[in-house]
Amino acid sequence: MRVRGLMLLFALSATVAGGLFMTGVLMLGMGLKMNSLRDDVPISAFGYKDISPLEIPDYHYHAETSYLSHKLEKKQKRRRDMVAKVCHENGIRTTTRIRPDLLQYIYVNDQHKMLYCAIPKVACTNWKRVLFLLSGKSNITNALDLSANFVHSNANYSQYVRTLNSFSEEDIEMRLATYVKFFFVRNPLERILSAYRNKFAARYSTYFQERFGRKIIKRYRKNPSTESLTHGHDVTFAEFVRYLLDPRTSKESQLNMHWLHYYKICHPCLIKYDIIGKYETLFPDSQYVLEKVGADHLVSFPSKLSYPGPRTSSLLAAAYSKIAPEDIHKLWEMYAVDFAMFGYGYPDFTEKKTAHKIIHKG
């Protein structure tokens, strides 16, 4: 679903000191003003301009701290209100009735009345580990003892944690009405890079390389080697971006869920979620969820993230410096609903030595 009537107005001003450039971005459309999307992210350390951030102190707070709890409640209300605003102003409502097929990514914990919508590449492995422990169906007590392969294996994991679409219509309605519903998001362009690193650059599995990599190389690479066409093992990030932007990709089939839009996975215009967590504030937001469902004394959200190597956020500027500015703009257009709905600003990858900015004319 694309955002109708979105317009961009860019003003580039040169500063005298240091020869630096700053781009002022004003996004208008259907009443959406990005400078009004006030939340705690994105932060400049992630390669994005701040949107009047709400600073949260180092993660050493206690549940009984009413002041901080009040701030978290206000933050969640802002996030929910922004989702409702974008849904309303853009007429996004996939259906008037919640069909079971829309609920296949929502995991249920009846003991603590939780509904978690899992968005890949946004800490979903660790959240599925947490739900497994809270199921009480195993003697395992350390979330990190559960392999990623196990929690992502539907055949095995579903024996412990069911998805909402597996219940009767009456039971679905009851849970949607009474359980705490939550999901997590991150900056869409950071998630795209994370998906590329995990599914194409990593060597632990060949499924995505064979399923998508061979097609990508055949379609976009000039004079590919026989080895590349056979294995699809060396897709570049630029080639992956071309694949995402190619109109044929979405026409051939629905996007893979690892790069599918957030609002098409969790349907926040149809389901009123109680908590919208963000990867940029993953640990305090996760603790907030556990406190809300009364499970914070039983389990802690894993402090270790699943993917080895450098954090994706530290690689953003370098990765996108190899992508044409017009293609970055097209990616923003492609994920414009997610950007607006969850308060992320227009992408700006600026480094001190090399300015890589999006300049829009007209």
GROMACS .gro file of C-alpha atoms in nm:
model
  362
    1MET     CA    1   0.000   0.000   0.000
    2ARG     CA    2   0.169   0.320  -0.101
    3VAL     CA    3   0.129   0.653   0.065
    4ARG     CA    4  -0.086   0.872  -0.158
    5GLY     CA    5   0.006   1.225  -0.232
    6LEU     CA    6   0.344   1.222  -0.060
    7MET     CA    7   0.558   1.518  -0.166
    8LEU     CA    8   0.918   1.599  -0.082
    9LEU     CA    9   1.073   1.944  -0.060
   10PHE     CA   10   1.446   1.959  -0.014
   11ALA     CA   11   1.660   2.264   0.054
   12LEU     CA   12   2.036   2.232   0.034
   13SER     CA   13   2.239   2.497   0.215
   14ALA     CA   14   2.615   2.521   0.216
   15THR     CA   15   2.796   2.618   0.536
   16VAL     CA   16   3.119   2.817   0.527
   17ALA     CA   17   3.302   2.643   0.810
   18GLY     CA   18   3.438   2.305   0.719
   19GLY     CA   19   3.271   2.292   0.380
   20LEU     CA   20   2.996   2.070   0.522
   21PHE     CA   21   2.651   2.042   0.373
   22MET     CA   22   2.329   2.000   0.558
   23THR     CA   23   2.009   1.891   0.397
   24GLY     CA   24   1.682   2.017   0.533
   25VAL     CA   25   1.406   1.775   0.470
   26LEU     CA   26   1.039   1.853   0.490
   27MET     CA   27   0.796   1.576   0.408
   28LEU     CA   28   0.435   1.668   0.346
   29GLY     CA   29   0.148   1.452   0.233
   30MET     CA   30  -0.197   1.364   0.350
   31GLY     CA   31  -0.128   1.578   0.656
   32LEU     CA   32   0.191   1.385   0.738
   33LYS     CA   33   0.475   1.606   0.854
   34MET     CA   34   0.785   1.409   0.932
   35ASN     CA   35   0.915   1.678   1.166
   36SER     CA   36   0.614   1.602   1.383
   37LEU     CA   37   0.693   1.232   1.415
   38ARG     CA   38   0.847   1.274   1.756
   39ASP     CA   39   0.994   0.965   1.913
   40ASP     CA   40   1.319   0.829   2.044
   41VAL     CA   41   1.460   0.721   1.706
   42PRO     CA   42   1.633   0.732   1.469
   43ILE     CA   43   1.948   0.839   1.646
   44SER     CA   44   2.240   0.994   1.464
   45ALA     CA   45   2.472   0.708   1.554
   46PHE     CA   46   2.260   0.490   1.329
   47GLY     CA   47   2.319   0.709   1.025
   48TYR     CA   48   1.988   0.893   1.049
   49LYS     CA   49   1.891   1.237   1.169
   50ASP     CA   50   1.732   1.262   1.509
   51ILE     CA   51   1.360   1.328   1.529
   52SER     CA   52   1.346   1.521   1.855
   53PRO     CA   53   1.459   1.215   2.052
   54LEU     CA   54   1.326   1.125   2.392
   55GLU     CA   55   1.639   1.041   2.582
   56ILE     CA   56   1.626   0.730   2.796
   57PRO     CA   57   1.902   0.690   3.055
   58ASP     CA   58   2.129   0.391   3.074
   59TYR     CA   59   1.931   0.074   3.124
   60HIS     CA   60   1.942   0.052   3.505
   61TYR     CA   61   1.588   0.125   3.606
   62HIS     CA   62   1.339  -0.062   3.821
   63ALA     CA   63   0.978  -0.140   3.748
   64GLU     CA   64   0.865   0.061   4.049
   65THR     CA   65   1.014   0.383   3.913
   66SER     CA   66   0.686   0.557   3.839
   67TYR     CA   67   0.844   0.853   3.660
   68LEU     CA   68   1.017   0.640   3.399
   69SER     CA   69   0.712   0.417   3.369
   70HIS     CA   70   0.507   0.727   3.293
   71LYS     CA   71   0.754   0.832   3.023
   72LEU     CA   72   0.737   0.487   2.865
   73GLU     CA   73   0.357   0.497   2.868
   74LYS     CA   74   0.360   0.837   2.698
   75LYS     CA   75   0.608   0.711   2.440
   76GLN     CA   76   0.388   0.412   2.361
   77LYS     CA   77   0.084   0.635   2.324
   78ARG     CA   78   0.271   0.854   2.074
   79ARG     CA   79   0.365   0.546   1.875
   80ARG     CA   80   0.010   0.410   1.876
   81ASP     CA   81  -0.132   0.748   1.781
   82MET     CA   82   0.110   0.782   1.490
   83VAL     CA   83   0.013   0.439   1.358
   84ALA     CA   84  -0.355   0.529   1.379
   85LYS     CA   85  -0.290   0.862   1.206
   86VAL     CA   86  -0.106   0.708   0.911
   87CYS     CA   87  -0.364   0.432   0.876
   88HIS     CA   88  -0.650   0.681   0.874
   89GLU     CA   89  -0.495   0.941   0.644
   90ASN     CA   90  -0.396   0.683   0.387
   91GLY     CA   91  -0.702   0.462   0.400
   92ILE     CA   92  -0.502   0.154   0.499
   93ARG     CA   93  -0.731  -0.120   0.618
   94THR     CA   94  -0.675  -0.455   0.455
   95THR     CA   95  -1.017  -0.589   0.548
   96THR     CA   96  -1.311  -0.520   0.775
   97ARG     CA   97  -1.281  -0.868   0.921
   98ILE     CA   98  -0.976  -1.028   1.075
   99ARG     CA   99  -0.917  -1.340   0.871
  100PRO     CA  100  -0.705  -1.623   1.017
  101ASP     CA  101  -0.460  -1.607   0.725
  102LEU     CA  102  -0.357  -1.259   0.843
  103LEU     CA  103  -0.250  -1.397   1.181
  104GLN     CA  104   0.012  -1.653   1.082
  105TYR     CA  105   0.301  -1.449   1.226
  106ILE     CA  106   0.138  -1.379   1.563
  107TYR     CA  107   0.259  -1.609   1.841
  108VAL     CA  108   0.049  -1.684   2.147
  109ASN     CA  109   0.138  -1.729   2.512
  110ASP     CA  110  -0.173  -1.811   2.712
  111GLN     CA  111   0.001  -1.829   3.050
  112HIS     CA  112   0.081  -1.456   3.039
  113LYS     CA  113  -0.179  -1.349   2.784
  114MET     CA  114   0.068  -1.230   2.522
  115LEU     CA  115   0.037  -1.196   2.146
  116TYR     CA  116   0.366  -1.131   1.969
  117CYS     CA  117   0.381  -1.049   1.599
  118ALA     CA  118   0.723  -1.162   1.474
  119ILE     CA  119   0.890  -0.942   1.214
  120PRO     CA  120   1.209  -1.104   1.080
  121LYS     CA  121   1.536  -0.915   1.133
  122VAL     CA  122   1.396  -0.725   1.431
  123ALA     CA  123   1.511  -0.946   1.721
  124CYS     CA  124   1.242  -1.204   1.645
  125THR     CA  125   1.479  -1.497   1.720
  126ASN     CA  126   1.528  -1.382   2.078
  127TRP     CA  127   1.163  -1.299   2.129
  128LYS     CA  128   1.064  -1.646   2.009
  129ARG     CA  129   1.317  -1.786   2.257
  130VAL     CA  130   1.151  -1.587   2.535
  131LEU     CA  131   0.804  -1.713   2.441
  132PHE     CA  132   0.937  -2.069   2.440
  133LEU     CA  133   1.067  -2.032   2.797
  134LEU     CA  134   0.739  -1.877   2.911
  135SER     CA  135   0.544  -2.169   2.768
  136GLY     CA  136   0.664  -2.379   3.063
  137LYS     CA  137   0.680  -2.687   2.844
  138SER     CA  138   1.053  -2.746   2.876
  139ASN     CA  139   1.323  -2.765   3.142
  140ILE     CA  140   1.542  -2.521   2.948
  141THR     CA  141   1.595  -2.201   3.147
  142ASN     CA  142   1.851  -2.014   2.937
  143ALA     CA  143   1.704  -1.859   2.624
  144LEU     CA  144   2.038  -1.871   2.442
  145ASP     CA  145   2.046  -2.250   2.479
  146LEU     CA  146   1.778  -2.259   2.210
  147SER     CA  147   1.924  -2.254   1.861
  148ALA     CA  148   1.796  -2.016   1.597
  149ASN     CA  149   1.724  -2.315   1.375
  150PHE     CA  150   1.495  -2.463   1.639
  151VAL     CA  151   1.283  -2.154   1.703
  152HIS     CA  152   1.244  -2.092   1.330
  153SER     CA  153   1.146  -2.452   1.259
  154ASN     CA  154   0.768  -2.450   1.248
  155ALA     CA  155   0.746  -2.826   1.285
  156ASN     CA  156   0.936  -2.823   1.616
  157TYR     CA  157   0.857  -2.482   1.762
  158SER     CA  158   0.482  -2.508   1.704
  159GLN     CA  159   0.466  -2.794   1.955
  160TYR     CA  160   0.550  -2.540   2.225
  161VAL     CA  161   0.419  -2.207   2.093
  162ARG     CA  162   0.115  -2.181   1.868
  163THR     CA  163   0.032  -1.909   1.618
  164LEU     CA  164  -0.295  -1.722   1.647
  165ASN     CA  165  -0.431  -1.852   1.317
  166SER     CA  166  -0.436  -2.206   1.462
  167PHE     CA  167  -0.721  -2.120   1.702
  168SER     CA  168  -1.093  -2.109   1.636
  169GLU     CA  169  -1.250  -1.782   1.530
  170GLU     CA  170  -1.408  -1.739   1.873
  171ASP     CA  171  -1.078  -1.802   2.050
  172ILE     CA  172  -0.899  -1.562   1.816
  173GLU     CA  173  -1.145  -1.284   1.896
  174MET     CA  174  -1.113  -1.345   2.270
  175ARG     CA  175  -0.734  -1.327   2.261
  176LEU     CA  176  -0.726  -1.018   2.044
  177ALA     CA  177  -0.965  -0.846   2.283
  178THR     CA  178  -0.794  -0.937   2.611
  179TYR     CA  179  -0.424  -1.017   2.554
  180VAL     CA  180  -0.128  -0.776   2.543
  181LYS     CA  181  -0.038  -0.737   2.175
  182PHE     CA  182   0.304  -0.618   2.065
  183PHE     CA  183   0.565  -0.618   1.789
  184PHE     CA  184   0.903  -0.460   1.716
  185VAL     CA  185   1.029  -0.255   1.422
  186ARG     CA  186   1.356  -0.095   1.314
  187ASN     CA  187   1.460   0.151   1.046
  188PRO     CA  188   1.346  -0.012   0.719
  189LEU     CA  189   1.674   0.048   0.537
  190GLU     CA  190   1.874  -0.099   0.823
  191ARG     CA  191   1.650  -0.404   0.815
  192ILE     CA  192   1.709  -0.444   0.440
  193LEU     CA  193   2.084  -0.446   0.497
  194SER     CA  194   2.045  -0.689   0.785
  195ALA     CA  195   1.840  -0.923   0.566
  196TYR     CA  196   2.105  -0.909   0.294
  197ARG     CA  197   2.387  -0.986   0.540
  198ASN     CA  198   2.200  -1.273   0.700
  199LYS     CA  199   2.048  -1.436   0.392
  200PHE     CA  200   2.305  -1.372   0.118
  201ALA     CA  201   2.640  -1.278   0.269
  202ALA     CA  202   2.638  -1.537   0.549
  203ARG     CA  203   2.743  -1.891   0.472
  204TYR     CA  204   2.542  -2.091   0.726
  205SER     CA  205   2.263  -2.172   0.477
  206THR     CA  206   2.231  -2.186   0.099
  207TYR     CA  207   1.852  -2.167   0.079
  208PHE     CA  208   1.823  -1.795   0.002
  209GLN     CA  209   2.125  -1.803  -0.226
  210GLU     CA  210   1.972  -2.082  -0.431
  211ARG     CA  211   1.612  -1.960  -0.409
  212PHE     CA  212   1.677  -1.592  -0.479
  213GLY     CA  213   2.050  -1.546  -0.542
  214ARG     CA  214   2.067  -1.732  -0.870
  215LYS     CA  215   1.774  -1.535  -1.010
  216ILE     CA  216   1.923  -1.204  -0.895
  217ILE     CA  217   2.261  -1.275  -1.054
  218LYS     CA  218   2.108  -1.396  -1.379
  219ARG     CA  219   1.882  -1.093  -1.405
  220TYR     CA  220   2.116  -0.810  -1.304
  221ARG     CA  221   2.479  -0.914  -1.349
  222LYS     CA  222   2.664  -0.868  -1.677
  223ASN     CA  223   2.864  -1.172  -1.783
  224PRO     CA  224   2.813  -1.378  -1.463
  225SER     CA  225   3.035  -1.678  -1.406
  226THR     CA  226   2.897  -2.028  -1.429
  227GLU     CA  227   2.970  -2.076  -1.059
  228SER     CA  228   2.767  -1.769  -0.964
  229LEU     CA  229   2.473  -1.875  -1.180
  230THR     CA  230   2.485  -2.222  -1.031
  231HIS     CA  231   2.513  -2.133  -0.664
  232GLY     CA  232   2.394  -1.771  -0.632
  233HIS     CA  233   2.644  -1.735  -0.350
  234ASP     CA  234   2.798  -1.395  -0.425
  235VAL     CA  235   2.507  -1.155  -0.466
  236THR     CA  236   2.617  -0.797  -0.399
  237PHE     CA  237   2.414  -0.556  -0.190
  238ALA     CA  238   2.363  -0.334  -0.496
  239GLU     CA  239   2.219  -0.630  -0.688
  240PHE     CA  240   1.986  -0.711  -0.399
  241VAL     CA  241   1.860  -0.352  -0.397
  242ARG     CA  242   1.795  -0.371  -0.772
  243TYR     CA  243   1.596  -0.687  -0.713
  244LEU     CA  244   1.381  -0.515  -0.449
  245LEU     CA  245   1.314  -0.216  -0.672
  246ASP     CA  246   1.237  -0.417  -0.985
  247PRO     CA  247   0.858  -0.403  -1.050
  248ARG     CA  248   0.875  -0.765  -1.164
  249THR     CA  249   0.969  -0.877  -0.812
  250SER     CA  250   0.639  -0.787  -0.646
  251LYS     CA  251   0.439  -0.894  -0.950
  252GLU     CA  252   0.589  -1.242  -0.956
  253SER     CA  253   0.497  -1.316  -0.594
  254GLN     CA  254   0.455  -1.151  -0.256
  255LEU     CA  255   0.779  -1.021  -0.113
  256ASN     CA  256   0.960  -1.259   0.118
  257MET     CA  257   0.874  -1.180   0.478
  258HIS     CA  258   1.236  -1.088   0.555
  259TRP     CA  259   1.188  -0.774   0.346
  260LEU     CA  260   0.809  -0.749   0.341
  261HIS     CA  261   0.662  -0.424   0.477
  262TYR     CA  262   0.594  -0.416   0.851
  263TYR     CA  263   0.232  -0.315   0.810
  264LYS     CA  264   0.172  -0.609   0.578
  265ILE     CA  265   0.309  -0.858   0.832
  266CYS     CA  266   0.145  -0.738   1.153
  267HIS     CA  267  -0.154  -0.541   1.015
  268PRO     CA  268  -0.148  -0.261   1.274
  269CYS     CA  269  -0.424  -0.078   1.086
  270LEU     CA  270  -0.653  -0.370   1.162
  271ILE     CA  271  -0.523  -0.491   1.499
  272LYS     CA  272  -0.482  -0.238   1.777
  273TYR     CA  273  -0.147  -0.325   1.933
  274ASP     CA  274  -0.075  -0.224   2.290
  275ILE     CA  275   0.303  -0.196   2.258
  276ILE     CA  276   0.519  -0.102   1.960
  277GLY     CA  277   0.881  -0.173   2.039
  278LYS     CA  278   1.181  -0.048   1.845
  279TYR     CA  279   1.513  -0.214   1.779
  280GLU     CA  280   1.690   0.112   1.862
  281THR     CA  281   1.553   0.087   2.219
  282LEU     CA  282   1.527  -0.292   2.219
  283PHE     CA  283   1.620  -0.372   2.580
  284PRO     CA  284   1.411  -0.114   2.769
  285ASP     CA  285   1.117  -0.178   2.536
  286SER     CA  286   1.150  -0.554   2.587
  287GLN     CA  287   1.166  -0.514   2.964
  288TYR     CA  288   0.857  -0.296   2.942
  289VAL     CA  289   0.670  -0.576   2.761
  290LEU     CA  290   0.774  -0.836   3.019
  291GLU     CA  291   0.666  -0.609   3.304
  292LYS     CA  292   0.329  -0.547   3.140
  293VAL     CA  293   0.253  -0.919   3.123
  294GLY     CA  294   0.396  -0.992   3.467
  295ALA     CA  295   0.680  -1.211   3.340
  296ASP     CA  296   0.981  -0.993   3.419
  297HIS     CA  297   1.061  -1.202   3.728
  298LEU     CA  298   1.058  -1.524   3.524
  299VAL     CA  299   1.272  -1.443   3.224
  300SER     CA  300   1.505  -1.175   3.095
  301PHE     CA  301   1.532  -1.069   2.735
  302PRO     CA  302   1.867  -1.206   2.604
  303SER     CA  303   2.141  -0.946   2.615
  304LYS     CA  304   2.320  -1.116   2.328
  305LEU     CA  305   2.194  -1.064   1.975
  306SER     CA  306   2.184  -1.362   1.742
  307TYR     CA  307   2.391  -1.241   1.448
  308PRO     CA  308   2.770  -1.257   1.487
  309GLY     CA  309   3.008  -0.992   1.360
  310PRO     CA  310   2.972  -0.612   1.355
  311ARG     CA  311   2.635  -0.453   1.418
  312THR     CA  312   2.444  -0.370   1.102
  313SER     CA  313   2.400  -0.012   1.221
  314SER     CA  314   2.776   0.041   1.202
  315LEU     CA  315   2.779  -0.065   0.836
  316LEU     CA  316   2.492   0.146   0.707
  317ALA     CA  317   2.684   0.441   0.566
  318ALA     CA  318   2.943   0.225   0.391
  319ALA     CA  319   2.681  -0.008   0.241
  320TYR     CA  320   2.451   0.264   0.113
  321SER     CA  321   2.737   0.478  -0.019
  322LYS     CA  322   2.755   0.220  -0.299
  323ILE     CA  323   2.387   0.265  -0.382
  324ALA     CA  324   2.282   0.541  -0.620
  325PRO     CA  325   2.097   0.829  -0.446
  326GLU     CA  326   1.799   0.783  -0.675
  327ASP     CA  327   1.776   0.418  -0.573
  328ILE     CA  328   1.784   0.511  -0.204
  329HIS     CA  329   1.501   0.749  -0.276
  330LYS     CA  330   1.308   0.469  -0.449
  331LEU     CA  331   1.362   0.245  -0.147
  332TRP     CA  332   1.221   0.519   0.071
  333GLU     CA  333   0.920   0.542  -0.159
  334MET     CA  334   0.877   0.166  -0.151
  335TYR     CA  335   0.874   0.159   0.232
  336ALA     CA  336   0.722   0.504   0.282
  337VAL     CA  337   0.430   0.372   0.487
  338ASP     CA  338   0.666   0.200   0.731
  339PHE     CA  339   0.887   0.510   0.752
  340ALA     CA  340   0.591   0.735   0.831
  341MET     CA  341   0.396   0.494   1.049
  342PHE     CA  342   0.685   0.429   1.288
  343GLY     CA  343   0.846   0.772   1.294
  344TYR     CA  344   1.160   0.718   1.087
  345GLY     CA  345   1.302   1.013   0.896
  346TYR     CA  346   1.408   1.036   0.536
  347PRO     CA  347   1.739   0.842   0.492
  348ASP     CA  348   2.049   1.056   0.521
  349PHE     CA  349   2.387   0.884   0.503
  350THR     CA  350   2.638   1.161   0.572
  351GLU     CA  351   2.996   1.099   0.664
  352LYS     CA  352   3.253   1.361   0.759
  353LYS     CA  353   3.479   1.287   0.466
  354THR     CA  354   3.227   1.194   0.202
  355ALA     CA  355   2.884   1.351   0.191
  356HIS     CA  356   2.629   1.105   0.055
  357LYS     CA  357   2.296   1.279   0.050
  358ILE     CA  358   1.970   1.261  -0.135
  359ILE     CA  359   1.904   1.573  -0.336
  360HIS     CA  360   1.553   1.606  -0.474
  361LYS     CA  361   1.481   1.868  -0.733
  362GLY     CA  362   1.134   1.972  -0.840
   0.00000   0.00000   0.00000
